[in-house]
Amino acid sequence: MNLARFPRLRLAHLPTPLEPLDRLSRHLAGPDGKGPRIWIKRDDCTGLSTGGNKTRKLEYLMADALAQDADTVITQGATQSNHARQTAAAAARLGLTCHLLLEDRTGRRDDAYAKSGNVLLDTLHGAVIGQRPAGADMPAEMEALAARLKAEGRRPYVIPGGGSNTVGALGYANAALELLAQAAESGLRIDHVVHATGSAGTQAGLVAGLVALNSGIPVLGIGVGQPRAVMEAKVLDLARATMAHLGLPDLVRPGHVVANCDYIGQGYGIPTEGMAEAVRLLAQLEGILLDPVYSGKAMAGLIDLVRRGHFAPESNIVFLHTGGSVGLFAYPEALA
Ligand SMILES: *Cc1c(COP(=O)(O)O)cnc(C)c1O
């Protein structure tokens, strides 16, 4: 896997720390004190505008935008999109104009949701925000905006939702390399990687990287919105396309792509009790902030699976913290 062939900007603070969660592991162990050891890969600490997983993708996407001589970037997401916020920050750093199209996926109009958290930061970074109703064809909306801006003489670069295409997924192939190097250095045998999966780029890039490096480490994506079959098909397609983009043989098999979509609750961005418990547990046992939409639900899934004995007692599980804690400020009533 030769990632150095692809243009990349340094936007993230890397490598992100890999730390044990000893108090959480002990809390979840059985009465005999036996249970898996949980570790955390701190991609919430990538540094750009409070960090998160989209920064790794943006290192490759923004490099591609500059290679194409763009002066403007366009992307889309839910109102409280972490991807939109990190894109706005990256654009600010590079002196590009940033247009964000935000879809009202949760139907919430209260000030905390509509104006605080990520939306406040989007505004601070100087992004131009356009709102769209739930169910809008967001890729088509972005293309229409790009056409309008081109007619005005701008040079827009369109980034898909979540930064999830073969270019963005390179960021997580690179993260696979980083994680394996850290594990080798510290003598850590990683048995599982678990993380929140949404627009598929994180899981697809990780799977492509871990398969390309022949690691044998299984990845479990915990879904936050779509049904399992849809989620797994999206990840598999993008993982395979990413292998092709990397110039590697198609070694990704359907068995490499596993999503568990049992922890979504009523839908994307709608709080669950498990999420609130997970957010509180990590805050109180480890001093770590999760987020209500992604990492909180993913950790709720991990906690439940550990309690059900899904993982062998001596196994090492790495939870990839994908960031998003500024989203906590959009959910005061669910968490207070
Ligand atoms: C976007 C996001 C995810 C999901 O990553 P995808 O690459 O879209 O699957 C997980 N956690 C957080 C905090 C995110 O913002």
XYZ file of C-alpha atoms and ligand atoms in Angstrom:
351
model
C 0.000 0.000 0.000
C 1.745 3.140 -1.210
C -0.119 6.163 0.130
C 2.710 8.582 -0.613
C 1.604 8.611 -4.256
C -1.464 10.670 -3.364
C -1.390 14.412 -2.694
C -2.028 15.173 0.960
C -2.086 18.272 3.143
C -1.168 18.128 6.828
C -4.300 19.269 8.642
C -4.487 16.741 11.501
C -2.392 16.292 14.614
C -1.059 12.782 14.007
C -0.541 10.167 15.247
C -3.550 10.373 17.547
C -3.014 8.719 20.943
C -3.894 5.055 21.572
C -4.782 4.713 25.245
C -6.182 2.025 27.564
C -9.618 2.613 29.120
C -8.839 0.773 32.331
C -11.615 2.163 34.493
C -14.218 1.401 31.843
C -12.788 -2.098 31.268
C -12.900 -2.811 35.025
C -16.426 -1.392 35.281
C -17.635 -3.770 32.555
C -15.743 -6.862 33.777
C -17.737 -9.688 35.329
C -17.762 -10.470 39.075
C -14.571 -12.516 38.552
C -12.884 -9.390 37.176
C -12.621 -10.985 33.727
C -13.472 -9.147 30.565
C -11.927 -7.701 27.454
C -9.477 -4.828 27.720
C -10.824 -1.752 25.938
C -8.503 0.759 24.306
C -9.347 4.035 22.637
C -7.839 5.522 19.479
C -8.270 9.247 19.962
C -9.354 10.509 16.543
C -11.404 13.040 18.473
C -7.988 14.672 18.992
C -7.069 15.385 15.365
C -6.838 19.034 16.322
C -8.756 20.891 13.632
C -11.625 22.899 15.169
C -12.019 20.431 18.087
C -11.052 17.461 15.888
C -12.827 14.377 14.606
C -12.550 11.707 11.943
C -13.305 13.954 8.936
C -9.962 15.716 9.293
C -8.047 12.642 8.088
C -10.262 12.477 4.990
C -9.906 16.207 4.388
C -6.119 15.878 4.239
C -6.591 14.063 0.923
C -9.774 15.812 -0.253
C -8.446 19.327 0.247
C -5.160 18.401 -1.443
C -7.222 17.197 -4.411
C -9.250 20.434 -4.377
C -6.061 22.519 -4.507
C -4.625 20.264 -7.250
C -7.750 21.096 -9.262
C -7.238 24.805 -8.593
C -10.500 25.179 -6.665
C -11.218 28.470 -4.890
C -14.400 27.199 -3.223
C -15.502 23.956 -1.571
C -19.066 22.731 -1.233
C -20.221 19.964 1.073
C -23.367 18.759 2.810
C -24.535 17.070 5.980
C -27.143 17.101 8.721
C -27.643 20.369 10.632
C -25.199 19.253 13.351
C -22.727 17.744 10.877
C -19.224 17.313 12.257
C -18.015 16.855 8.710
C -19.391 20.252 7.698
C -17.663 21.906 10.667
C -14.277 20.302 9.929
C -14.604 21.182 6.237
C -15.382 24.802 7.129
C -12.276 24.914 9.348
C -10.034 23.324 6.691
C -11.315 25.779 4.085
C -10.631 28.689 6.435
C -7.094 27.468 6.988
C -6.494 27.234 3.233
C -8.186 30.510 2.345
C -10.991 28.852 0.375
C -14.647 29.870 0.396
C -16.836 27.170 1.988
C -20.510 26.525 1.221
C -22.375 24.116 3.512
C -25.772 22.659 2.659
C -27.363 21.434 5.882
C -30.274 19.006 5.772
C -32.891 19.233 8.527
C -32.821 15.480 9.166
C -34.117 15.511 12.749
C -36.873 18.108 12.389
C -35.577 19.984 15.446
C -35.818 23.780 15.353
C -34.874 24.674 18.950
C -31.949 27.055 19.398
C -29.590 24.472 20.902
C -29.885 22.264 17.837
C -30.269 24.902 15.150
C -27.645 27.370 16.388
C -25.250 25.851 18.947
C -22.622 23.095 18.705
C -21.361 22.539 15.180
C -23.566 25.251 13.647
C -21.982 27.913 15.863
C -18.525 26.763 14.750
C -19.531 26.636 11.043
C -20.497 30.286 11.363
C -17.307 31.225 13.212
C -15.227 29.645 10.455
C -16.992 31.906 7.967
C -18.881 29.224 6.036
C -21.896 30.173 3.914
C -24.776 28.013 5.168
C -27.793 26.938 3.117
C -30.564 24.911 4.709
C -32.500 22.115 3.017
C -35.562 20.152 4.173
C -35.355 16.506 5.278
C -35.277 14.142 2.349
C -33.847 16.670 -0.126
C -31.621 15.171 -2.843
C -28.450 16.577 -1.306
C -25.981 15.475 -4.032
C -28.244 17.151 -6.618
C -28.494 20.268 -4.433
C -24.695 20.446 -4.303
C -24.399 20.060 -8.084
C -26.966 22.810 -8.622
C -25.050 25.118 -6.293
C -21.766 24.260 -8.035
C -23.302 25.126 -11.410
C -24.533 28.471 -10.030
C -21.122 29.318 -8.599
C -19.362 28.342 -11.839
C -21.657 30.673 -13.754
C -20.428 33.423 -11.404
C -16.823 32.589 -12.295
C -15.956 30.570 -9.180
C -14.061 27.262 -9.229
C -15.999 24.992 -6.835
C -14.896 21.540 -5.623
C -17.706 19.299 -4.395
C -17.026 17.038 -1.394
C -19.632 14.322 -0.837
C -21.418 14.011 2.529
C -19.024 12.743 5.191
C -16.121 13.127 2.759
C -16.845 9.534 1.824
C -15.407 8.719 -1.571
C -12.215 6.942 -2.608
C -10.131 10.085 -2.044
C -11.442 10.711 1.479
C -11.231 7.022 2.427
C -7.452 7.199 1.899
C -7.377 9.043 5.226
C -8.570 5.896 6.965
C -6.312 3.576 4.990
C -3.593 5.813 6.401
C -5.124 5.481 9.889
C -4.913 1.673 9.556
C -1.190 2.032 8.891
C -0.818 4.354 11.876
C -2.741 2.027 14.205
C -0.722 -1.055 13.226
C 2.529 0.834 13.742
C 1.400 1.923 17.233
C 0.331 -1.628 18.092
C 3.653 -3.054 16.897
C 5.608 -0.479 18.861
C 3.789 -1.152 22.118
C 3.372 -4.908 21.644
C -0.409 -4.658 21.633
C -2.283 -7.522 19.958
C -5.452 -5.900 18.621
C -8.332 -8.383 18.355
C -11.131 -6.033 17.279
C -11.649 -2.462 16.087
C -15.062 -0.941 16.823
C -16.372 2.467 15.674
C -19.421 4.441 14.582
C -20.226 4.112 10.883
C -22.397 6.516 8.881
C -21.445 7.643 5.385
C -19.096 4.616 5.181
C -15.760 6.294 4.420
C -14.172 5.610 7.795
C -15.013 1.920 7.815
C -14.252 1.464 4.106
C -10.834 3.114 4.427
C -9.992 1.173 7.597
C -11.067 -2.141 6.081
C -9.159 -1.436 2.863
C -6.047 -0.505 4.842
C -6.241 -3.396 7.308
C -6.864 -5.902 4.486
C -4.134 -4.427 2.278
C -1.711 -4.741 5.207
C -2.885 -8.307 5.819
C -3.552 -7.531 9.489
C -6.289 -10.071 10.128
C -7.990 -7.545 12.452
C -11.799 -7.518 12.175
C -13.623 -4.180 12.122
C -17.102 -3.759 13.568
C -19.036 -0.681 12.452
C -21.913 0.373 14.694
C -24.555 1.979 12.486
C -26.257 5.263 13.356
C -28.975 5.575 10.716
C -29.334 3.029 7.963
C -30.405 -0.620 8.061
C -27.630 -3.196 8.242
C -27.855 -4.493 4.661
C -27.708 -0.964 3.201
C -24.838 0.027 5.479
C -22.747 -3.069 4.748
C -23.299 -2.751 0.982
C -22.152 0.886 1.061
C -19.016 0.049 3.030
C -18.180 -2.945 0.845
C -18.569 -0.962 -2.392
C -16.432 1.897 -1.129
C -13.767 -0.413 0.375
C -13.429 -2.174 -2.979
C -13.318 1.108 -4.897
C -10.673 2.357 -2.466
C -8.528 -0.753 -3.063
C -8.800 -0.052 -6.800
C -7.893 3.615 -6.250
C -4.858 2.404 -4.287
C -3.907 0.254 -7.284
C -4.235 -2.943 -5.251
C -5.899 -6.239 -6.142
C -9.480 -6.581 -4.939
C -8.835 -8.504 -1.731
C -11.844 -7.197 0.220
C -14.446 -9.903 0.829
C -18.023 -9.410 2.072
C -16.911 -11.110 5.321
C -14.523 -8.206 5.997
C -17.437 -5.788 6.267
C -19.630 -6.103 9.347
C -22.090 -3.519 10.609
C -24.323 -3.808 13.661
C -27.339 -1.508 13.369
C -29.109 -2.530 16.577
C -28.257 0.646 18.500
C -29.834 3.352 16.301
C -33.045 3.670 18.302
C -35.686 5.777 16.571
C -33.373 7.177 13.943
C -30.393 9.297 12.982
C -29.630 11.960 15.555
C -32.412 10.890 17.920
C -31.106 10.174 21.426
C -31.300 6.717 23.017
C -30.955 5.730 26.681
C -27.938 3.613 25.824
C -26.265 6.614 24.198
C -26.895 8.807 27.251
C -25.519 6.083 29.553
C -22.411 5.649 27.372
C -21.764 9.402 27.234
C -22.060 9.656 31.036
C -19.934 6.556 31.707
C -17.045 7.760 29.545
C -17.286 11.254 30.995
C -17.291 9.972 34.585
C -14.944 6.971 34.366
C -12.407 8.266 31.870
C -12.834 12.037 31.536
C -13.573 11.533 27.840
C -16.371 13.241 25.914
C -18.279 11.203 23.337
C -20.992 12.656 21.084
C -24.753 12.029 20.981
C -25.113 11.078 17.295
C -22.178 8.767 16.516
C -19.596 7.819 19.146
C -22.194 7.730 21.959
C -24.331 5.203 20.097
C -21.272 3.235 18.994
C -20.024 3.049 22.582
C -23.522 2.056 23.726
C -23.259 -0.840 21.267
C -19.785 -1.805 22.442
C -20.857 -1.713 26.105
C -23.910 -3.872 25.409
C -21.887 -6.387 23.386
C -19.278 -6.639 26.174
C -22.056 -7.193 28.745
C -23.512 -9.948 26.572
C -20.146 -11.715 26.421
C -19.716 -11.127 22.683
C -15.940 -10.619 23.059
C -13.494 -13.143 24.554
C -12.360 -12.168 28.092
C -8.693 -11.744 27.214
C -9.276 -9.819 23.988
C -8.057 -6.315 23.214
C -10.692 -4.082 21.661
C -9.785 -0.734 20.130
C -12.659 1.751 20.086
C -11.980 4.355 17.430
C -13.275 7.645 18.853
C -14.440 9.532 15.781
C -15.061 12.837 17.609
C -18.128 15.062 17.594
C -18.252 16.194 21.231
C -19.286 19.745 20.306
C -22.581 18.100 19.297
C -23.238 17.576 23.031
C -24.267 21.239 23.220
C -27.096 20.553 20.776
C -28.540 17.886 23.122
C -28.772 19.473 26.589
C -32.122 17.925 27.501
C -31.105 14.367 26.616
C -27.947 14.527 28.704
C -28.528 16.872 31.617
C -19.029 11.320 10.340
C -18.856 10.734 11.690
C -18.817 9.342 11.872
C -19.055 8.372 10.769
O -17.999 8.291 9.856
P -18.324 7.922 8.338
O -17.018 7.945 7.683
O -19.288 8.965 7.860
O -18.959 6.569 8.335
C -18.609 8.842 13.138
N -18.458 9.683 14.184
C -18.500 11.011 14.063
C -18.357 11.841 15.279
C -18.694 11.580 12.801
O -18.754 12.918 12.691
